[in-house]
Tab-separated table of C-alpha atoms in Angstrom:
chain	number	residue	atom	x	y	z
A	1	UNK	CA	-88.301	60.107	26.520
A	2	UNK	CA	-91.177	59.852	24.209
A	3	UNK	CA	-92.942	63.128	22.877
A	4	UNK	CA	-96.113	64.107	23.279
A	5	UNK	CA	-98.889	66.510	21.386
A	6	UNK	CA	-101.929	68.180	22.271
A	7	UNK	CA	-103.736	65.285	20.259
A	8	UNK	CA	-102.316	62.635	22.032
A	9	UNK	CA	-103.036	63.953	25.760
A	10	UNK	CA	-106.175	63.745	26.917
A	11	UNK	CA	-107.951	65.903	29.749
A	12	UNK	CA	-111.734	65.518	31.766
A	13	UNK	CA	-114.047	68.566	31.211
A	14	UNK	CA	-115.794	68.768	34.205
A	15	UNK	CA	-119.255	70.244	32.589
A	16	UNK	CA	-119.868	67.119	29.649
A	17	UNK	CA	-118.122	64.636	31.678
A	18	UNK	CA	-116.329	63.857	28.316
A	19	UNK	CA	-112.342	63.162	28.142
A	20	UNK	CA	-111.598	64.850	25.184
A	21	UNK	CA	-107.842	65.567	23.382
A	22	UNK	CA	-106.123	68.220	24.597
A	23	UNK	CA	-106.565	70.685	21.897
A	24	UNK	CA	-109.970	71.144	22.944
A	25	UNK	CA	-109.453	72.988	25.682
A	26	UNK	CA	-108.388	76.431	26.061
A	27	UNK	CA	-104.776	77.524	27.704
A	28	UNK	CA	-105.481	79.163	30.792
A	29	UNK	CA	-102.856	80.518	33.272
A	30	UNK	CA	-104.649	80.109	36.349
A	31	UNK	CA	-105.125	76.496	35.957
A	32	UNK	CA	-102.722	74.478	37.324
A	33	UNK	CA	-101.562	72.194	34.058
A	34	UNK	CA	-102.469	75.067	32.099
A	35	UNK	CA	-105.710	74.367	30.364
A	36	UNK	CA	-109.205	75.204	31.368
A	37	UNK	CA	-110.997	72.278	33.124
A	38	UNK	CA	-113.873	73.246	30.731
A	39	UNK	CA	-113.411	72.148	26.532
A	40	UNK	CA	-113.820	74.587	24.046
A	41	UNK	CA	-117.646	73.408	23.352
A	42	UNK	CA	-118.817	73.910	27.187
A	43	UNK	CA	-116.780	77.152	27.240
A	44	UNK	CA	-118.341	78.267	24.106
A	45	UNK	CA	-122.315	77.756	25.612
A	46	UNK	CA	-121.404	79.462	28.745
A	47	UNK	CA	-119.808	82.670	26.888
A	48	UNK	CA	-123.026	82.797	25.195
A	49	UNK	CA	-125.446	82.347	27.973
A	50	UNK	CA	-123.545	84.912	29.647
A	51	UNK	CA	-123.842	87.631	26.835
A	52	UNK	CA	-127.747	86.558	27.570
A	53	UNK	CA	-126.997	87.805	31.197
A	54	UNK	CA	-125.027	90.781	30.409
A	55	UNK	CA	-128.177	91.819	27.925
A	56	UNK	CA	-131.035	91.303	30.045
A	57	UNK	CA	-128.734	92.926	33.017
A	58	UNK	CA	-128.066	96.206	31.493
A	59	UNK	CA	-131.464	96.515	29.672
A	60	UNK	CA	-133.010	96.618	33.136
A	61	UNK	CA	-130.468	99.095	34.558
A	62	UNK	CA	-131.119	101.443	31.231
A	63	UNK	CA	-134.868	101.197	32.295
A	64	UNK	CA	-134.308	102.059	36.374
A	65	UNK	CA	-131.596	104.465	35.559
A	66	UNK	CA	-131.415	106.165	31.919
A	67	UNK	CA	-128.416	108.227	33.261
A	68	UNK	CA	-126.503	104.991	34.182
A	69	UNK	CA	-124.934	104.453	30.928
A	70	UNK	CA	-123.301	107.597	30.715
A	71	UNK	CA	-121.944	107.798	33.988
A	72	UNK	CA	-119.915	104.233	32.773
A	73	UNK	CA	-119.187	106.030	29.526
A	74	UNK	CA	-117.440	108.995	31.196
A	75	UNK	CA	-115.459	106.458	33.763
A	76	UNK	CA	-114.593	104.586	30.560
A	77	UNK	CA	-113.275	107.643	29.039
A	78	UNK	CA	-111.251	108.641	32.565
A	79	UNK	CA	-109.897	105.454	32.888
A	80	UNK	CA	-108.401	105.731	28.632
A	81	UNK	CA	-107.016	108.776	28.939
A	82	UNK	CA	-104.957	107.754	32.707
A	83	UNK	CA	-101.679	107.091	32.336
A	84	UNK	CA	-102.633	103.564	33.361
A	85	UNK	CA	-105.152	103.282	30.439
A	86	UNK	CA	-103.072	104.614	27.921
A	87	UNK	CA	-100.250	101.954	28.937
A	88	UNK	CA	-102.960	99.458	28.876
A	89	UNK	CA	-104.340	100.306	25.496
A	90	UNK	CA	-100.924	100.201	24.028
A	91	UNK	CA	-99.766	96.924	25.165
A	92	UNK	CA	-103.253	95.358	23.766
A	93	UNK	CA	-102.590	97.108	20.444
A	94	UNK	CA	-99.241	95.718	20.238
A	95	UNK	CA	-100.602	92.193	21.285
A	96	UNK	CA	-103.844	92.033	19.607
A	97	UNK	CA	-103.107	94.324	16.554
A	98	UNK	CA	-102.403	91.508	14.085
A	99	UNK	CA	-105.518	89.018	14.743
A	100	UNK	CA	-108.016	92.078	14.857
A	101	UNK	CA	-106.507	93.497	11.196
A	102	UNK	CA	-107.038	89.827	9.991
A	103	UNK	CA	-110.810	89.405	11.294
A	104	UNK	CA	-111.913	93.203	10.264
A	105	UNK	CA	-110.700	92.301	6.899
A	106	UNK	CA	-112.594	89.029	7.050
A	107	UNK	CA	-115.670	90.670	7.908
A	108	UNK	CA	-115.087	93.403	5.502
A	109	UNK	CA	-115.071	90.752	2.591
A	110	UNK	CA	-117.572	88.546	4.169
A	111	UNK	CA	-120.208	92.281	4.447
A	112	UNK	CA	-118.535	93.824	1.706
A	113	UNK	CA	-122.060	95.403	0.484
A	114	UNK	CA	-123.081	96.131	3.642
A	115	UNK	CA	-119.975	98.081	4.795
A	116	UNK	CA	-120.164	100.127	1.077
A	117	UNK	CA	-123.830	101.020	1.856
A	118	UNK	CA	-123.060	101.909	5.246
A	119	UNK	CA	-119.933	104.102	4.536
A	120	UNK	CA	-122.311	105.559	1.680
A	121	UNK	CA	-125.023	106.496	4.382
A	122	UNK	CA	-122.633	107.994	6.514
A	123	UNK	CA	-121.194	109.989	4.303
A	124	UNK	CA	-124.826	111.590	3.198
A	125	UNK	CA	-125.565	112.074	6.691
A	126	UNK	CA	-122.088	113.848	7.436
A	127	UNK	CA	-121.417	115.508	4.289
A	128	UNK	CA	-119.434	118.093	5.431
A	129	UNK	CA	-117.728	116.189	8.288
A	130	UNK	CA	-116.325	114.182	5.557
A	131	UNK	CA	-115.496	116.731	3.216
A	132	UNK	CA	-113.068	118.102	5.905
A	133	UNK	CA	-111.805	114.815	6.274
A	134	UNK	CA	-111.053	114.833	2.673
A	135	UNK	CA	-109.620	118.185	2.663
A	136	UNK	CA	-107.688	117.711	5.204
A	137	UNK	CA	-106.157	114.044	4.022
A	138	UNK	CA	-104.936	116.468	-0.104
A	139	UNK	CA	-103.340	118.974	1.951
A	140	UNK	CA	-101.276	116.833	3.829
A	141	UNK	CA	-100.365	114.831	0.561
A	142	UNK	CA	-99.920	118.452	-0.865
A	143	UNK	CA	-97.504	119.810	2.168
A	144	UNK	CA	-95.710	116.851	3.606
A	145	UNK	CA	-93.474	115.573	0.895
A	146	UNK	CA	-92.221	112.352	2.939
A	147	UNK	CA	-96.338	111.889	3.919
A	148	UNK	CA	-97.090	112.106	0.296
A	149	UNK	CA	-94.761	109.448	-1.271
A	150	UNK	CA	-95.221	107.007	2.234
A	151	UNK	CA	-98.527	107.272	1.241
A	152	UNK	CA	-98.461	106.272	-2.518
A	153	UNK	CA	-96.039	103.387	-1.447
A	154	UNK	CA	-99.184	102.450	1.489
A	155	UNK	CA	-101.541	102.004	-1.748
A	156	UNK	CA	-99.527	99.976	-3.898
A	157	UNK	CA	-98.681	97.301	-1.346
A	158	UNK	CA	-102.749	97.154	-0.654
A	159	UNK	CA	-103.684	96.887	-3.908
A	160	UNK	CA	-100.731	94.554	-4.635
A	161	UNK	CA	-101.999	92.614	-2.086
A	162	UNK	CA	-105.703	92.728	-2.540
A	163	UNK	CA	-105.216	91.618	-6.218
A	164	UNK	CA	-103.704	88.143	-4.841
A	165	UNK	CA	-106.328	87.945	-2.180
A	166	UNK	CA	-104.080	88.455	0.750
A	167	UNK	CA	-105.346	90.446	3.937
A	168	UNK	CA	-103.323	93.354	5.119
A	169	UNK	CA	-102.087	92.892	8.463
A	170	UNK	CA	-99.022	94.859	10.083
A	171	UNK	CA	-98.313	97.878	8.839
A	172	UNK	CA	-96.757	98.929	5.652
A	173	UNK	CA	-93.302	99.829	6.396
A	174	UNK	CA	-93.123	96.986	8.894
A	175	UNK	CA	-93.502	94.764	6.080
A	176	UNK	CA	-91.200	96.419	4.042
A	177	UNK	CA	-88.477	96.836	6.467
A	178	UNK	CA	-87.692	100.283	5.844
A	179	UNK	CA	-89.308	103.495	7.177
A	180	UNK	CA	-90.485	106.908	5.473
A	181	UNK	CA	-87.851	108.872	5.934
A	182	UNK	CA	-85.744	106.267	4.368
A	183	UNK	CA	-88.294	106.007	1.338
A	184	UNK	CA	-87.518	109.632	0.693
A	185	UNK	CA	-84.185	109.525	1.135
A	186	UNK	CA	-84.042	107.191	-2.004
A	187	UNK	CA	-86.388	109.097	-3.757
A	188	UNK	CA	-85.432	112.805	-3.464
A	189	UNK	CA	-82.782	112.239	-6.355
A	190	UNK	CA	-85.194	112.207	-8.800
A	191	UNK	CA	-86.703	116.010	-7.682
A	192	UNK	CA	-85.657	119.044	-9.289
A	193	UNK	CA	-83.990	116.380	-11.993
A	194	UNK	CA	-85.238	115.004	-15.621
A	195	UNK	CA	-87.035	112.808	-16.004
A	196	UNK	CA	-84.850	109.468	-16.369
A	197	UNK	CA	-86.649	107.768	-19.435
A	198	UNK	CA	-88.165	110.756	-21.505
A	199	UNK	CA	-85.192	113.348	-20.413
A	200	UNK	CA	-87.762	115.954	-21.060
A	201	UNK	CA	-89.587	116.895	-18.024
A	202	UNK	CA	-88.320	118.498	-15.048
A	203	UNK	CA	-89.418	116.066	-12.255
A	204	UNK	CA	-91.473	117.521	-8.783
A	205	UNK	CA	-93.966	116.309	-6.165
A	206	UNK	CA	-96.892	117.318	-8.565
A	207	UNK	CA	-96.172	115.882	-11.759
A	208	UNK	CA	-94.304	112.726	-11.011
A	209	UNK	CA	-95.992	109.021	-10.236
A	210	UNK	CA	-93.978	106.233	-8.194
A	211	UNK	CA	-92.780	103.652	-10.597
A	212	UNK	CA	-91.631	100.050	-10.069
A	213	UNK	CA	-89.439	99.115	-12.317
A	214	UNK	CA	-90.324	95.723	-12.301
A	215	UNK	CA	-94.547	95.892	-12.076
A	216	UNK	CA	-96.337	94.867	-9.492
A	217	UNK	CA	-98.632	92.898	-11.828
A	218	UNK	CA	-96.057	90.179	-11.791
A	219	UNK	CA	-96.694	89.995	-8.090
A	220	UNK	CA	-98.167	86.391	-7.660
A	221	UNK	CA	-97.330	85.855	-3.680
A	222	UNK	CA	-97.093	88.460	-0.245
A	223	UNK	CA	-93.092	87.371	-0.650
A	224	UNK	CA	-93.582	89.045	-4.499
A	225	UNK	CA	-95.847	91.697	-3.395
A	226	UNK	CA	-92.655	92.703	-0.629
A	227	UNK	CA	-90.174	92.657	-2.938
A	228	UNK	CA	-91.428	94.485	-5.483
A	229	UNK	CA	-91.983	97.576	-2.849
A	230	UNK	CA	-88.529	97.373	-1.752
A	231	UNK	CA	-86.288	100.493	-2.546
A	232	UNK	CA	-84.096	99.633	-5.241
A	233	UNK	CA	-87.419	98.556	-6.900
A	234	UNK	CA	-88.754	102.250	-6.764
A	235	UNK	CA	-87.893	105.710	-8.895
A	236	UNK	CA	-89.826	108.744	-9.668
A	237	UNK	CA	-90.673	109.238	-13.242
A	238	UNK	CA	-93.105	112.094	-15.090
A	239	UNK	CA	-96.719	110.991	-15.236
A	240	UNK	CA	-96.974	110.420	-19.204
A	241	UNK	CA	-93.726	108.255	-19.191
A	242	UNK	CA	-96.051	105.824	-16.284
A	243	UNK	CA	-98.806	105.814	-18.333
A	244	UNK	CA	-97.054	105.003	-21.207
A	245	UNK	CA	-95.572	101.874	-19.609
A	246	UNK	CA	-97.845	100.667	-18.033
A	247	UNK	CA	-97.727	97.107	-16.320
A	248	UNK	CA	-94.437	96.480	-19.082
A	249	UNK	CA	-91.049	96.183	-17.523
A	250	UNK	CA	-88.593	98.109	-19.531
């Protein structure tokens, strides 16, 4: 039986009167072959006269009704925290999680400037909304030992990551295929001991840095970035002995 692709089949949009491949056309489950009897172009112009629609629609109702919006904000709100809303909201995180890490992080680089000067103006506005913020963030670094280290580990993979151009998108232990509590149960053998290259400093939470043995300057790939987080890749050594190091692998 011969095979077939989407660019071999060919399908009649009904709008353009055009019979175009199949790839131009979106999957849709209440058709009966599966795609939309619209292409992607005519589907396209109809989501955006229809944003038109929605615009003009609720402009008018803002105008009759000022009140209106905040009765469908507070409905919106009942409806999120329902038990039905909350199962809703978690099965579209799971499912749409990884595409909408990958376009924020697009648009982030894309309005890099912008998003800075925003952030910026925000933060003048709400000075001591996000000085709490900040306060709060240390002293959960400073009392949650297994927060603390997950949290170091968090940085280096995004920054490993970042330098090769690479977008972020699943979080960082489900990359790394361990979890936090495992992280600290690797690392916990180097508190209360000496350091392991100097020998002269008693290591704790406060005066130690996370050290990969092999640098993660040598990354070059996500696979390298990965690896070089894994576990036996990791110890906890005094600050100075870091510093000294460097990006060198001894």
């Amino acid at each position: 039986m011969p095979e077939h692709s989407c660019d071999t089949i060919q399908r009649f949009c009904r709008l353009c009167e055009r019979v175009l491949p199949l790839v131009d056309f979106c999957k849709s489950r209440n058709s009966k072959f599966g795609y939309a009897y619209r292409c992607r172009e005519c589907q396209r112009e109809l989501n955006v006269k229809y944003k038109e629609r929605r615009k003009k629609y609720y402009a008018k109702r803002r105008a009759e009704d000022p009140g209106y919006l905040r009765i469908i904000k507070k409905a919106r709100v009942k409806y999120n925290r329902s038990e039905k809303g909350k199962e809703a909201s978690k099965r579209n995180h799971k499912k749409f999680r990884t595409k909408e890490l990958v376009d924020d992080r697009k648009y982030y680089h894309k309005n890099r400037k912008k998003r800075i000067m925003v952030a910026n103006e925000w933060r003048l506005n709400n000075i001591e909304r996000a000085r709490k913020h900040t306060a709060t963030s240390l002293a959960k670094r400073k009392n949650n030992i297994i927060y603390n280290l997950a949290d170091r580990i968090r940085q280096s993979l995004r920054r490993c990551l970042i330098k090769n151009g690479i977008c972020k998108t699943n979080k960082t232990f489900e990359l790394l295929g361990y979890t936090s509590q495992e992280l600290f149960n690797h690392l916990k053998k180097f508190l209360e001991n000496q350091c392991v290259v100097c020998q002269a400093v008693k290591i704790n939470i406060s005066n130690c840095h996370t050290d990969h043995i092999i640098p993660c300057k040598t990354a070059k790939n996500k696979s390298d970035a990965i690896k070089l987080n894994q576990l036996s890749n990791l110890r906890l050594i005094c600050a100075n002995c870091n510093l000294r190091k460097g990006a060198k692998y001894e």
